Each structure stands twice: as structure tokens, then as C-alpha cells.
Short mmCIF file of C-alpha atoms and ligand atoms in Angstrom, two decimals:
data_model
loop_
_atom_site.label_atom_id
_atom_site.label_comp_id
_atom_site.label_asym_id
_atom_site.label_seq_id
_atom_site.Cartn_x
_atom_site.Cartn_y
_atom_site.Cartn_z
CA MET A 1 14.93 178.20 200.24
CA PRO A 2 15.43 174.68 201.56
CA VAL A 3 17.83 175.57 204.37
CA SER A 4 17.89 178.36 206.87
CA LEU A 5 20.41 181.07 206.19
CA ARG A 6 22.06 180.60 209.53
CA ARG A 7 22.55 176.91 208.89
CA ALA A 8 24.08 177.64 205.53
CA GLY A 9 26.87 179.45 207.28
CA LEU A 10 25.43 182.90 206.75
CA GLY A 11 25.41 185.56 209.38
CA LEU A 12 22.42 187.74 210.08
CA GLY A 13 22.06 190.83 207.99
CA TRP A 14 23.47 189.11 204.97
CA CYS A 15 22.15 189.69 201.56
CA LEU A 16 21.87 186.27 200.01
CA ALA A 17 22.79 185.79 196.42
CA LEU A 18 21.64 182.33 195.45
CA LEU A 19 22.55 182.51 191.83
CA ALA A 20 21.20 180.20 189.23
CA VAL A 21 23.28 177.08 188.96
CA GLY A 22 24.68 176.35 185.55
CA ALA A 23 23.31 173.44 183.61
CA PRO A 24 26.09 171.14 182.43
CA SER A 25 25.35 168.29 180.09
CA ALA A 26 23.00 165.77 181.62
CA THR A 27 24.76 162.56 182.63
CA ALA A 28 22.39 159.87 183.73
CA GLY A 29 23.08 157.56 186.61
CA GLU A 30 25.11 157.64 189.72
CA LEU A 31 27.72 160.19 188.75
CA GLY A 32 25.42 163.17 188.69
CA LYS A 33 26.56 165.70 186.10
CA ALA A 34 30.23 164.83 186.35
CA VAL A 35 32.13 166.31 183.42
CA SER A 36 34.71 163.56 183.63
CA VAL A 37 35.04 160.17 185.29
CA LYS A 38 38.32 158.33 185.81
CA PRO A 39 39.41 155.41 187.95
CA ALA A 40 41.17 156.41 191.19
CA ALA A 41 42.98 154.65 194.04
CA ASN A 42 41.35 152.12 196.41
CA GLY A 43 38.35 151.38 194.20
CA ALA A 44 37.20 155.00 194.01
CA LYS A 45 36.06 156.89 190.92
CA ARG A 46 37.51 160.33 190.28
CA LEU A 47 34.57 162.57 189.38
CA THR A 48 35.09 166.10 188.13
CA TYR A 49 32.30 168.57 188.66
CA ARG A 50 32.08 172.19 187.77
CA VAL A 51 29.71 174.87 188.94
CA GLY A 52 28.98 178.00 186.95
CA PRO A 53 29.90 179.68 184.79
CA PHE A 54 30.05 182.67 187.08
CA ASP A 55 30.22 186.17 185.72
CA VAL A 56 33.17 187.76 187.46
CA ARG A 57 32.63 191.48 187.34
CA PRO A 58 35.46 193.98 187.14
CA GLY A 59 37.27 194.24 190.43
CA GLN A 60 34.77 192.11 192.33
CA ASN A 61 35.68 190.52 195.64
CA GLU A 62 32.40 189.42 197.13
CA ILE A 63 30.97 186.41 198.89
CA ALA A 64 28.14 184.43 197.27
CA TYR A 65 26.29 181.16 197.80
CA ASN A 66 25.03 178.55 195.39
CA LEU A 67 22.99 175.44 195.89
CA ILE A 68 24.92 172.80 194.02
CA SER A 69 23.45 169.82 192.27
CA GLN A 70 26.76 168.77 190.73
CA LYS A 71 27.37 165.82 193.02
CA PRO A 72 27.00 162.03 193.05
CA GLN A 73 23.48 160.62 192.73
CA VAL A 74 24.02 157.61 195.00
CA ASP A 75 25.15 157.22 198.60
CA GLY A 76 28.81 156.52 199.27
CA TYR A 77 32.08 157.88 200.60
CA ILE A 78 34.30 160.77 199.52
CA THR A 79 37.98 160.09 200.06
CA ARG A 80 39.69 163.01 198.31
CA ILE A 81 38.78 166.48 196.97
CA ARG A 82 40.82 168.76 194.73
CA PRO A 83 39.51 172.27 194.07
CA ASP A 84 40.21 174.50 191.07
CA LEU A 85 39.00 177.47 189.12
CA THR A 86 38.99 177.60 185.31
CA TYR A 87 38.01 179.83 182.44
CA LEU A 88 35.31 178.47 180.15
CA ASN A 89 38.02 176.97 177.94
CA GLY A 90 39.41 174.96 180.85
CA ARG A 91 42.52 177.08 181.31
CA VAL A 92 43.38 178.02 184.91
CA PRO A 93 43.57 181.80 185.43
CA GLY A 94 46.78 183.31 186.78
CA VAL A 95 46.58 183.96 190.50
CA ASP A 96 47.56 187.57 189.81
CA VAL A 97 44.39 187.89 187.68
CA ILE A 98 41.57 185.89 189.31
CA HIS A 99 41.68 184.54 192.86
CA LEU A 100 39.71 181.70 194.29
CA HIS A 101 39.60 183.76 197.48
CA HIS A 102 37.83 180.87 199.11
CA GLY A 103 35.37 178.10 198.48
CA VAL A 104 33.62 176.35 201.36
CA TRP A 105 31.61 173.23 200.56
CA VAL A 106 28.75 172.98 203.03
CA ASN A 107 26.38 170.07 203.69
CA ALA A 108 23.14 171.75 204.75
CA SER A 109 21.63 168.39 205.70
CA ARG A 110 23.93 168.09 208.72
CA LYS A 111 25.00 170.28 211.58
CA ASP A 112 28.56 171.45 211.85
CA ALA A 113 30.50 169.76 214.66
CA THR A 114 32.33 172.79 216.02
CA ASP A 115 29.52 175.31 215.42
CA PRO A 116 26.19 173.47 215.43
CA ALA A 117 24.39 176.70 214.48
CA LEU A 118 25.97 176.27 211.04
CA ALA A 119 25.58 173.65 208.38
CA GLU A 120 28.43 171.14 208.15
CA ARG A 121 31.55 172.61 206.54
CA PHE A 122 33.15 169.52 205.01
CA PHE A 123 35.76 170.95 202.68
CA ALA A 124 37.31 174.31 201.97
CA SER A 125 40.13 175.83 200.05
CA GLY A 126 41.66 179.20 199.39
CA GLU A 127 43.94 180.37 196.63
CA GLU A 128 46.63 177.90 197.68
CA LYS A 129 44.25 175.11 196.55
CA THR A 130 44.96 172.66 199.34
CA ARG A 131 43.74 169.15 198.58
CA MET A 132 41.91 166.90 200.98
CA GLN A 133 43.06 163.29 201.09
CA LEU A 134 41.75 160.94 203.76
CA PRO A 135 43.89 157.99 204.79
CA LYS A 136 43.05 154.66 203.20
CA GLY A 137 40.03 153.04 204.83
CA TYR A 138 38.31 156.33 205.75
CA GLY A 139 35.67 158.31 203.91
CA TYR A 140 33.36 161.27 204.31
CA PRO A 141 29.91 159.67 204.30
CA TYR A 142 27.77 161.07 201.53
CA LYS A 143 24.04 160.75 200.99
CA ALA A 144 22.55 161.49 197.59
CA SER A 145 19.77 163.35 199.41
CA ASP A 146 22.26 165.77 201.04
CA THR A 147 21.80 169.43 200.18
CA TRP A 148 25.10 171.01 199.24
CA ILE A 149 25.85 174.70 199.21
CA LEU A 150 28.99 176.29 197.89
CA ASN A 151 30.04 179.46 199.66
CA HIS A 152 32.52 181.12 197.36
CA MET A 153 34.43 184.33 197.05
CA ILE A 154 35.92 184.87 193.61
CA HIS A 155 38.14 187.89 193.38
CA ASN A 156 38.87 189.71 190.13
CA LEU A 157 42.11 191.62 190.60
CA THR A 158 41.58 193.48 187.36
CA PRO A 159 39.01 195.86 185.81
CA VAL A 160 38.32 193.27 183.09
CA PRO A 161 35.13 191.16 183.33
CA THR A 162 35.38 187.43 182.73
CA GLN A 163 33.64 184.11 183.35
CA VAL A 164 34.91 181.17 185.35
CA TYR A 165 33.87 177.76 186.63
CA MET A 166 34.49 176.48 190.13
CA VAL A 167 35.84 172.99 189.60
CA TYR A 168 36.13 170.18 192.12
CA GLU A 169 37.45 166.70 191.65
CA ILE A 170 36.04 164.13 194.05
CA ASP A 171 37.24 160.58 194.67
CA PHE A 172 34.04 158.69 195.36
CA ILE A 173 33.26 155.14 196.43
CA PRO A 174 29.58 154.21 195.95
CA LYS A 175 28.15 152.45 198.97
CA SER A 176 27.15 149.49 196.79
CA SER A 177 30.73 148.96 195.64
CA PRO A 178 32.84 146.21 197.29
CA ALA A 179 35.47 148.91 198.00
CA ALA A 180 33.02 150.56 200.41
CA ARG A 181 33.09 147.56 202.73
CA GLY A 182 34.86 148.33 205.99
CA ILE A 183 35.26 152.04 205.29
CA ARG A 184 35.11 154.07 208.46
CA PRO A 185 33.11 157.29 208.23
CA VAL A 186 34.72 160.56 209.31
CA ARG A 187 33.16 163.74 210.63
CA PRO A 188 34.64 167.11 209.61
CA ILE A 189 35.92 169.08 212.60
CA TRP A 190 36.35 172.67 211.38
CA MET A 191 39.01 174.37 213.50
CA ASP A 192 39.33 178.12 213.07
CA VAL A 193 40.92 180.86 215.18
CA HIS A 194 37.69 182.83 214.59
CA ASN A 195 35.27 179.93 214.43
CA GLY A 196 31.67 180.82 213.60
CA SER A 197 32.54 184.17 212.09
CA VAL A 198 31.29 184.78 208.54
CA TYR A 199 34.56 186.45 207.65
CA PRO A 200 37.06 184.96 210.09
CA VAL A 201 40.04 187.30 209.75
CA PHE A 202 42.60 189.10 211.90
CA ASN A 203 45.46 191.49 211.18
CA ALA A 204 49.10 190.51 211.58
CA GLU A 205 50.78 193.90 211.60
CA LYS A 206 54.38 194.53 210.64
CA GLY A 207 56.53 194.35 213.77
CA ALA A 208 53.82 192.66 215.88
CA GLY A 209 54.73 189.67 218.05
CA PRO A 210 58.12 188.57 219.38
CA SER A 211 61.04 188.23 216.89
CA GLY A 212 59.01 189.01 213.78
CA ARG A 213 56.47 186.27 214.40
CA PHE A 214 52.89 186.94 215.38
CA THR A 215 50.70 184.13 216.67
CA PHE A 216 46.95 184.52 216.84
CA PRO A 217 45.36 184.49 219.39
CA ASP A 218 48.36 184.38 221.79
CA ASP A 219 50.01 187.64 220.69
CA ALA A 220 46.82 189.62 220.03
CA ALA A 221 45.92 192.22 222.65
CA ASN A 222 42.22 191.37 222.82
CA PRO A 223 41.65 188.61 220.27
CA TYR A 224 37.99 188.03 220.95
CA GLY A 225 36.86 191.48 222.04
CA GLY A 226 36.11 190.21 225.52
CA GLY A 227 33.91 187.39 224.16
CA SER A 228 34.58 183.67 224.48
CA LYS A 229 37.54 181.98 222.80
CA ARG A 230 36.72 181.00 219.26
CA ASN A 231 39.77 178.86 218.53
CA GLU A 232 38.88 175.91 220.78
CA TRP A 233 36.32 173.15 220.70
CA VAL A 234 35.30 170.77 223.46
CA VAL A 235 35.31 167.23 222.08
CA ASP A 236 31.72 165.97 222.32
CA ARG A 237 32.38 162.23 222.11
CA PRO A 238 35.36 159.90 222.03
CA GLY A 239 37.01 159.32 218.69
CA VAL A 240 40.17 159.41 216.64
CA LEU A 241 41.53 162.28 214.57
CA VAL A 242 42.73 160.87 211.23
CA ALA A 243 43.77 163.93 209.21
CA THR A 244 44.33 167.66 209.39
CA ALA A 245 45.71 170.46 207.21
CA GLY A 246 45.79 174.21 207.66
CA HIS A 247 44.88 177.28 205.66
CA LEU A 248 46.79 180.56 205.83
CA HIS A 249 47.16 183.66 203.71
CA PRO A 250 50.44 185.00 202.31
CA GLY A 251 52.78 185.85 205.17
CA GLY A 252 51.46 182.83 207.08
CA LEU A 253 54.07 180.38 208.38
CA TYR A 254 52.13 177.62 210.12
CA THR A 255 49.06 176.61 212.07
CA ASP A 256 49.33 174.55 215.24
CA LEU A 257 46.74 172.05 216.39
CA TYR A 258 46.86 171.17 220.08
CA LEU A 259 44.87 169.18 222.62
CA ARG A 260 44.26 170.11 226.23
CA ARG A 261 43.11 167.32 228.51
CA PRO A 262 42.06 168.63 231.91
CA GLY A 263 44.03 166.77 234.59
CA ALA A 264 46.44 165.08 232.15
CA GLN A 265 50.20 165.58 232.04
CA ILE A 266 52.65 165.05 229.22
CA HIS A 267 54.58 161.91 230.11
CA PRO A 268 58.23 162.75 230.68
CA ALA A 269 60.62 160.81 228.42
CA ARG A 270 62.79 158.52 230.55
CA CYS A 271 65.36 157.87 227.90
CA GLY A 272 68.49 157.88 230.08
CA THR A 273 67.80 154.31 231.11
CA LYS A 274 67.94 152.90 227.57
CA ALA A 275 70.78 150.59 226.78
CA SER A 276 72.27 152.02 223.61
CA ALA A 277 72.78 155.54 222.33
CA SER A 278 70.56 154.81 219.33
CA ALA A 279 67.77 153.54 221.58
CA ARG A 280 68.04 156.74 223.64
CA ARG A 281 67.86 158.86 220.48
CA ARG A 282 64.84 156.95 219.31
CA CYS A 283 63.21 157.28 222.71
CA ARG A 284 63.74 161.06 222.67
CA ARG A 285 62.43 161.31 219.11
CA GLU A 286 59.26 159.46 220.00
CA ALA A 287 58.58 161.29 223.28
CA PRO A 288 55.28 163.16 223.45
CA ARG A 289 55.39 166.88 222.60
CA GLY A 290 53.73 169.63 224.53
CA SER A 291 53.73 170.78 228.12
CA GLY A 292 51.56 170.32 231.18
CA ASP A 293 48.04 169.31 230.22
CA THR A 294 48.46 170.32 226.56
CA ALA A 295 49.79 168.06 223.84
CA HIS A 296 50.95 169.35 220.46
CA LEU A 297 49.24 167.41 217.67
CA PHE A 298 50.42 168.86 214.37
CA ARG A 299 52.09 171.86 212.78
CA SER A 300 50.73 172.49 209.28
CA ARG A 301 53.52 174.45 207.59
CA ALA A 302 53.31 176.76 204.63
CA LYS A 303 55.95 175.62 202.16
CA TYR A 304 56.61 178.58 199.90
CA TYR A 305 57.73 177.94 196.33
CA GLU A 306 57.71 181.72 196.00
CA PRO A 307 61.33 182.89 195.44
CA ALA A 308 60.69 186.05 197.51
CA GLY A 309 59.71 183.94 200.54
CA ALA A 310 56.54 184.03 202.66
CA VAL A 311 54.79 186.72 200.64
CA SER A 312 52.49 185.14 198.02
CA TRP A 313 50.05 182.35 197.19
CA ASP A 314 52.83 180.30 195.59
CA VAL A 315 52.65 177.94 198.52
CA SER A 316 51.42 174.55 199.66
CA MET A 317 50.32 173.59 203.16
CA THR A 318 51.51 170.40 204.78
CA ALA A 319 48.91 167.84 205.83
CA THR A 320 49.27 164.93 208.23
CA LYS A 321 50.75 161.68 206.94
CA PRO A 322 48.33 158.79 206.31
CA ASN A 323 49.29 157.00 209.54
CA TRP A 324 48.42 159.91 211.87
CA ARG A 325 45.88 158.81 214.49
CA VAL A 326 45.16 160.79 217.63
CA GLU A 327 42.94 159.52 220.40
CA LEU A 328 40.31 162.04 221.54
CA ARG A 329 38.33 161.73 224.73
CA LYS A 330 35.06 163.40 225.52
CA GLY A 331 35.83 166.66 227.34
CA ASP A 332 39.24 167.16 225.68
CA VAL A 333 39.73 170.65 224.28
CA LEU A 334 41.01 170.86 220.72
CA GLY A 335 42.54 174.18 219.71
CA VAL A 336 44.22 175.91 216.78
CA LYS A 337 46.66 178.86 216.48
CA ALA A 338 48.16 180.60 213.48
CA THR A 339 51.58 182.22 213.10
CA TYR A 340 52.55 184.88 210.55
CA ASP A 341 55.88 186.43 209.57
CA THR A 342 55.60 190.09 210.57
CA SER A 343 59.26 190.98 209.98
CA ARG A 344 58.78 192.32 206.44
CA ALA A 345 55.20 193.46 206.03
CA SER A 346 51.72 193.59 207.48
CA TRP A 347 49.21 190.91 206.53
CA TRP A 348 45.80 192.49 206.71
CA GLU A 349 42.64 190.37 206.92
CA SER A 350 44.48 187.10 207.43
CA MET A 351 43.09 183.69 208.30
CA GLY A 352 44.15 180.81 210.53
CA ILE A 353 42.06 177.71 209.96
CA ASN A 354 42.48 173.94 209.93
CA PRO A 355 39.48 173.30 207.72
CA LEU A 356 40.56 169.81 206.72
CA THR A 357 40.40 168.14 210.13
CA TYR A 358 38.52 164.85 210.23
CA MET A 359 37.55 162.59 213.10
CA ALA A 360 36.46 158.96 213.10
CA TYR A 361 34.67 156.94 215.75
CA GLY A 362 36.06 153.65 216.93
CA GLY A 363 39.42 152.35 215.84
CA ARG A 364 42.62 152.95 217.68
CA GLY A 365 44.28 156.29 218.28
CA VAL A 366 47.58 157.23 219.87
CA ASP A 367 47.43 158.96 223.25
CA PRO A 368 49.30 162.21 222.53
CA PHE A 369 50.22 162.55 226.21
CA LYS A 370 52.14 159.27 226.08
CA HIS A 371 53.53 159.22 222.54
CA ARG A 372 54.59 161.74 219.99
CA VAL A 373 52.07 162.40 217.22
CA ASP A 374 53.27 165.75 215.81
CA TYR A 375 55.54 164.36 213.11
CA LYS A 376 56.35 166.36 210.03
CA GLY A 377 53.62 166.51 207.41
CA VAL A 378 53.59 166.31 203.62
CA VAL A 379 52.64 169.05 201.17
CA THR A 380 49.35 168.47 199.40
CA HIS A 381 50.71 169.68 196.04
CA GLY A 382 53.74 171.27 194.40
CA HIS A 383 54.20 174.65 192.74
CA LEU A 384 51.19 175.40 190.54
CA PRO A 385 51.83 177.02 187.14
CA GLU A 386 49.17 179.70 187.75
CA ASN A 387 51.56 181.17 190.32
CA GLY A 388 54.15 182.01 187.69
CA ASN A 389 53.88 185.81 187.64
CA HIS A 390 55.73 187.02 190.71
CA GLY A 391 55.94 190.72 189.77
CA GLY A 392 58.49 193.24 191.01
CA GLY A 393 60.05 193.90 187.58
CA PRO A 394 60.89 197.30 186.10
CA THR A 395 58.04 199.32 184.57
CA GLY A 396 59.59 202.66 183.63
CA LEU A 397 57.09 204.43 185.91
CA PRO A 398 58.59 207.33 187.88
CA ASP A 399 59.63 207.09 191.52
CA PRO A 400 56.97 209.27 193.22
CA ARG A 401 59.66 210.72 195.49
CA THR A 402 61.29 212.38 192.47
CA LEU A 403 58.08 213.97 191.12
CA PRO A 404 57.19 217.65 191.68
CA ASP A 405 54.38 218.61 194.05
CA GLY A 406 50.90 217.81 192.78
CA ALA A 407 47.49 219.12 193.85
CA ASP A 408 47.71 221.27 196.97
CA ASN A 409 45.71 220.03 199.93
CA PRO A 410 42.78 218.44 198.11
CA SER A 411 39.83 218.07 200.49
CA THR A 412 39.02 214.56 199.28
CA LEU A 413 40.63 212.14 196.92
CA ASP A 414 38.16 209.99 195.01
CA ILE A 415 38.93 206.47 193.90
CA LEU A 416 37.10 206.12 190.64
CA ASP A 417 37.29 203.53 187.89
CA PHE A 418 40.29 201.87 189.59
CA LYS A 419 42.28 205.13 189.70
CA TYR A 420 43.27 207.46 192.49
CA GLN A 421 42.11 210.95 191.57
CA PHE A 422 45.41 212.59 192.54
CA GLY A 423 48.85 211.03 192.60
CA ASP A 424 47.87 207.85 190.73
CA GLY A 425 51.06 205.83 190.37
CA SER A 426 49.98 203.88 187.32
CA LEU A 427 49.64 207.21 185.47
CA GLY A 428 52.85 208.66 186.92
CA ASP A 429 50.84 211.51 188.55
CA ALA A 430 52.56 213.97 190.87
CA PRO A 431 51.74 213.37 194.55
CA PRO A 432 49.13 215.68 196.13
CA VAL A 433 50.47 217.68 199.05
CA ILE A 434 49.18 218.09 202.58
CA HIS A 435 50.91 219.73 205.52
CA ALA A 436 52.04 218.16 208.76
CA GLY A 437 49.08 217.75 211.08
CA GLN A 438 46.62 217.45 208.20
CA ALA A 439 44.95 214.32 206.87
CA LEU A 440 43.93 213.34 203.39
CA THR A 441 40.46 211.84 202.94
CA PHE A 442 40.04 208.97 200.47
CA ARG A 443 36.61 208.04 199.14
CA ASN A 444 35.68 204.87 197.24
CA GLY A 445 33.73 206.34 194.34
CA ASP A 446 33.31 202.99 192.54
CA ASP A 447 30.31 200.74 193.20
CA GLY A 448 31.02 200.01 196.86
CA ARG A 449 28.71 196.98 196.82
CA SER A 450 31.18 194.86 194.89
CA ILE A 451 34.24 196.96 194.07
CA TYR A 452 36.26 197.40 197.21
CA HIS A 453 39.49 199.32 197.51
CA SER A 454 42.15 199.84 200.11
CA ILE A 455 44.89 202.34 200.79
CA THR A 456 47.74 200.22 202.08
CA SER A 457 51.24 201.55 202.64
CA CYS A 458 54.07 200.01 200.63
CA LYS A 459 57.76 200.81 200.59
CA PRO A 460 58.68 203.53 198.05
CA PRO A 461 59.01 203.57 195.12
CA CYS A 462 56.23 200.92 194.96
CA ASN A 463 56.26 201.37 191.18
CA ARG A 464 57.38 197.93 190.02
CA SER A 465 55.30 195.41 188.05
CA THR A 466 52.31 193.73 189.67
CA GLY A 467 52.45 190.05 190.46
CA ILE A 468 51.60 187.62 193.20
CA ALA A 469 54.56 188.82 195.33
CA TYR A 470 54.51 192.55 194.54
CA PRO A 471 53.54 194.92 196.00
CA ILE A 472 53.17 193.94 199.66
CA ALA A 473 52.22 195.97 202.73
CA ASP A 474 55.84 196.71 203.64
CA GLY A 475 55.85 200.50 204.15
CA ASP A 476 58.31 201.70 206.79
CA VAL A 477 55.46 203.82 208.11
CA GLN A 478 52.38 201.62 208.23
CA PHE A 479 48.93 202.87 207.37
CA GLU A 480 45.91 200.92 206.22
CA SER A 481 42.37 201.94 205.36
CA SER A 482 40.88 198.44 205.70
CA THR A 483 38.59 197.33 202.88
CA LEU A 484 36.48 200.31 201.77
CA GLY A 485 33.09 199.19 200.50
CA SER A 486 29.46 199.12 201.53
CA THR A 487 28.90 195.36 201.74
CA SER A 488 30.24 194.17 205.05
CA PRO A 489 31.96 191.82 205.42
CA PRO A 490 34.32 191.52 203.62
CA ALA A 491 34.36 195.33 203.43
CA THR A 492 34.06 197.41 206.58
CA GLY A 493 30.89 199.20 205.51
CA ALA A 494 32.78 202.48 205.31
CA THR A 495 33.61 204.05 201.96
CA GLU A 496 35.78 206.86 203.33
CA TRP A 497 39.04 206.89 205.21
CA LYS A 498 41.44 209.54 206.44
CA THR A 499 45.21 209.18 206.53
CA PRO A 500 46.79 209.49 209.98
CA ASP A 501 47.29 213.21 210.77
CA ASN A 502 50.63 212.67 212.49
CA LEU A 503 52.77 211.62 209.52
CA SER A 504 56.24 213.15 209.31
CA PRO A 505 57.20 215.14 206.22
CA GLY A 506 58.00 212.90 203.26
CA THR A 507 56.51 211.16 200.23
CA TYR A 508 54.31 208.14 201.02
CA THR A 509 53.43 205.37 198.60
CA TYR A 510 50.51 203.00 198.82
CA PHE A 511 48.63 200.37 196.83
CA CYS A 512 45.21 198.70 196.79
CA ARG A 513 45.34 195.22 198.32
CA ILE A 514 42.29 194.19 196.33
CA HIS A 515 43.67 195.49 193.01
CA PRO A 516 47.42 195.57 193.46
CA PHE A 517 48.00 197.25 190.08
CA MET A 518 46.46 200.37 191.70
CA ARG A 519 49.23 202.51 193.20
CA GLY A 520 49.39 206.00 194.55
CA SER A 521 51.40 208.52 196.50
CA PHE A 522 50.99 211.68 198.53
CA ARG A 523 53.42 214.08 200.13
CA VAL A 524 53.49 215.62 203.59
CA LYS A 525 55.29 218.98 203.90
CA PRO A 526 56.29 220.78 207.09
CU1 CU B 601 41.05 198.59 194.54
#
């Protein structure tokens, strides 16, 4: 093991799965196992690498690590990265079938800027497949001797095994190339509302926050359990931010990046003195944003292509425009927040990260206390065809509310082979019955090391077709088991859960967030 587990971004107590790396066809020379090479902008080469194939077991949703040798063989600069996931035949799986839950590309030869106990996290993506694109003239400095590790979580939403490749396209400028002259190196500045956590998630519960919007950490009761803030970083040397983009889960609306400068004040706009109305408008438009000693730097918005709104992965995040430059001073505090729409549903185990934040040294930045920098961004991609199955169509399955009573007060309800033992919705089973004041105990009877399940309330009838936007955690009465499984995180370590014992009489419907085709119901009687 060439790197310490901690430096690879692993927490203590983790079982490491360093799987064998696949052996693609040997390509000699500087491109290092690239499966395709094309010319790209600004003198770069577009290199496509793939890692795997990975066996994706039925229902799996686990985190694994691979040393990756699929990378350039010479020193240079990376200017753009596009992530993807494909079957062995190159086809991209539907997002309702296989998720790229996340991939984090880690350089174990350097320390991470915002958590030096970790290796450097230089690129990451979730299912929305955000692309990294540095502005012209900047590059992530790459050494052929760097040790790369891919931390990935591939999620099979079905009971069907398959095989996939992790694919990444890199725009690369070799150091020896004339195009490398004058390129300014950037350092990745990972900003995360739960920075340093192996599984950095929080819950945005239905109805939480003012006016159906929940911002973490501001609206959370005790966001860091009494510990120190994890969403801020003290700038360790002067520099210039040159790019940022956020990462959210479905339900996410935007991340905000801000800068606090102790002792500074946002300059008030004195636009009333300008000669013409248009000059005054322009002056107001260009005035710095923020308040007191805190400047607003950028809002990375989730642009949903999803027809049902902010409920699926059919989304693209906005990134900063190529001319965004923000001056950072040593001692400034950079921070990130994330806002979710809680008006329709709960969003369990959500993230709020600006993983694609990059800082350069030297060059000129704009002082965000004097001038506006938080201009609108640009999406990193459009609608992706793998997000075509939205779900929510008719299935012919019965409405559980209309079914007769099922099993009477079962002591436990096993989840086995992707089915709920009583009241399974996909089979049209009658709901088991408990009485007011009682609770129903669910037990994950599948292999809890890799097959996790949840019991998550959804609005009845919750019997429509499964897709990226259906079902969602929109029950009028909210209950949630968290992820039941023995490997924590991402599971909680518990394999059993009891329903609340104070539910009013009625028929309740639920689904599994990990395998949304799994549906169930139970009934509470007086
Ligand atoms: Cu499940």
C-alpha cells in the first residue's frame, strides 16, 4: 500500500477494497493507456481513460477505492475533465438503473488544501456528471510520478448484476509542448459543508427551513454536533480563485460560496452621483454583493431539465464564467452553504459541496469587497440522454389504501431478496396491520454489507412506475429508517428499524431510496 489510508481520504475503521485495476490495451508513450486521443482546445490533447470493468453486484451501493494507472505518462497540465460511466459496450446506463453515486479523483502524492490530513481531492462528480473546465491559461499541474486513487461509489438500483467502466476524459497539455508555456498552475480547494467527513451528508427534511427552503448549515439545529464548523477554510496564502462549481443531490437548488475578511466592509455603491440613468444602473449592477465583512462570491445553481422540477438527477450545475477572478488574502475565510427545496419532499443523505474550486497564485484578482464578482454562471452540460426515464406512469398495481387488511400485527417484517415480507407493493400485497400505539419492526435480511435498504415514506398510492423522478420522499406523514446495512457509512450500521409508534390510523406507503422499485405499505388501526 503506497499511501496511508488516511491520506487516501479514508476514515478510520474502514475496510479497504483496493480492487485489481483492469488492464486496457497497452499504449506506449506519453498518453498512458488512453483508449482514445483527440485534439482539444488551446493545444491540449483530449485523452479518454477508463477504469474497470467493475462488477456491479445486485443492489450494491458501496464505496470502494482503486489505485489508477490510467493517466498520462509525462508531466503537464490538466485543463478539463469529463466523467462518465459506461457498460462494456460503451453504452451509458440509464440513471434509473446504475448511478455513478460519486467518483472522487485523489492525488495521493499531495496534501489536500482544505483538509491536509487527506490526499489532494482534485476532481469529483456525482450522478449529474458535472464537468471541470479551467479558464484558458490555467491548468492543474500533473506529474507522471503522482499516485492517483479513485474513490468511487457505484450504485445498482436493480437486483440485476452488471459490469461497468468508470470513464474520464482529460484535456492534457504536456509540459514539453509549446502550449504549456505561460500556463499558471492551480491548486484544488475542496469546499464542503461537511469537509473531511468520509460520507459528507445531511438531511433536508420536508417542511424544514423558512418558506420551503433549507440551507445547511444555517437552518440546521446543531449542524456540527457541537464540533468546529466544517464548511469554512482559512486561506493559507494569498492567491486568486479562478473557477468554482457546486455539487448537490436531487432537491438541491444552489450552493453559495462566500468570503469573510476580518475587519473588511462591503463598499457601499455610491451610484446616485453618476451622471446618466444608464451609468447609475451600471454602477448598481457592478456593486459588490454581500454584507458587513462577508462578500458573496458565486451561486452555483442547479438547472433542472427534469419536467417535474427539482426532484431528480436530470440537472446540470452552473460553474463560474471563464473571466471570474477573485482575490484571496491570507487569513480570509472561504465558506460554502447549500440550499434545498423542502416544500415537496425530504431529501435524505444530501450533499453540499463545491468540489471544483481552484486557486492560482500570482496574477490579478478582483477584490470582492469593492467590486461585484458573483455574476451568473453557465451550466457545464445540457440534458443527458441517460436521464430519459422519469417514471410516474401507470402500472396497474393496486392502490394499497383500497386493499383488504393483510397480516395482523407481524412482530417483524423482513426485507429479503428486494421484497418486503408483508405488504410488498410490487406484488400488490395487502398491507399488514398494527394498532395505534404499536410499531412495526423492519429488518434488512439481505446481505447488509453491500445491499442496503430504506423505509422512506411516500405519498399514497406510491404505486406508479419507477424512474429518476418517482417515487420521492413526499409522504404527508414523514418517516425514514435511514440506510439499513452493516457497512457504515454509507449505511448506519443498523439493520433493524421500528416505525414511529404514534402514527394515526390510516394506510401508509413507503419505498426504498436505494432501490426505488421496492414499495410497500402498512395500515394502522385504532
Ligand atoms: Cu432497497
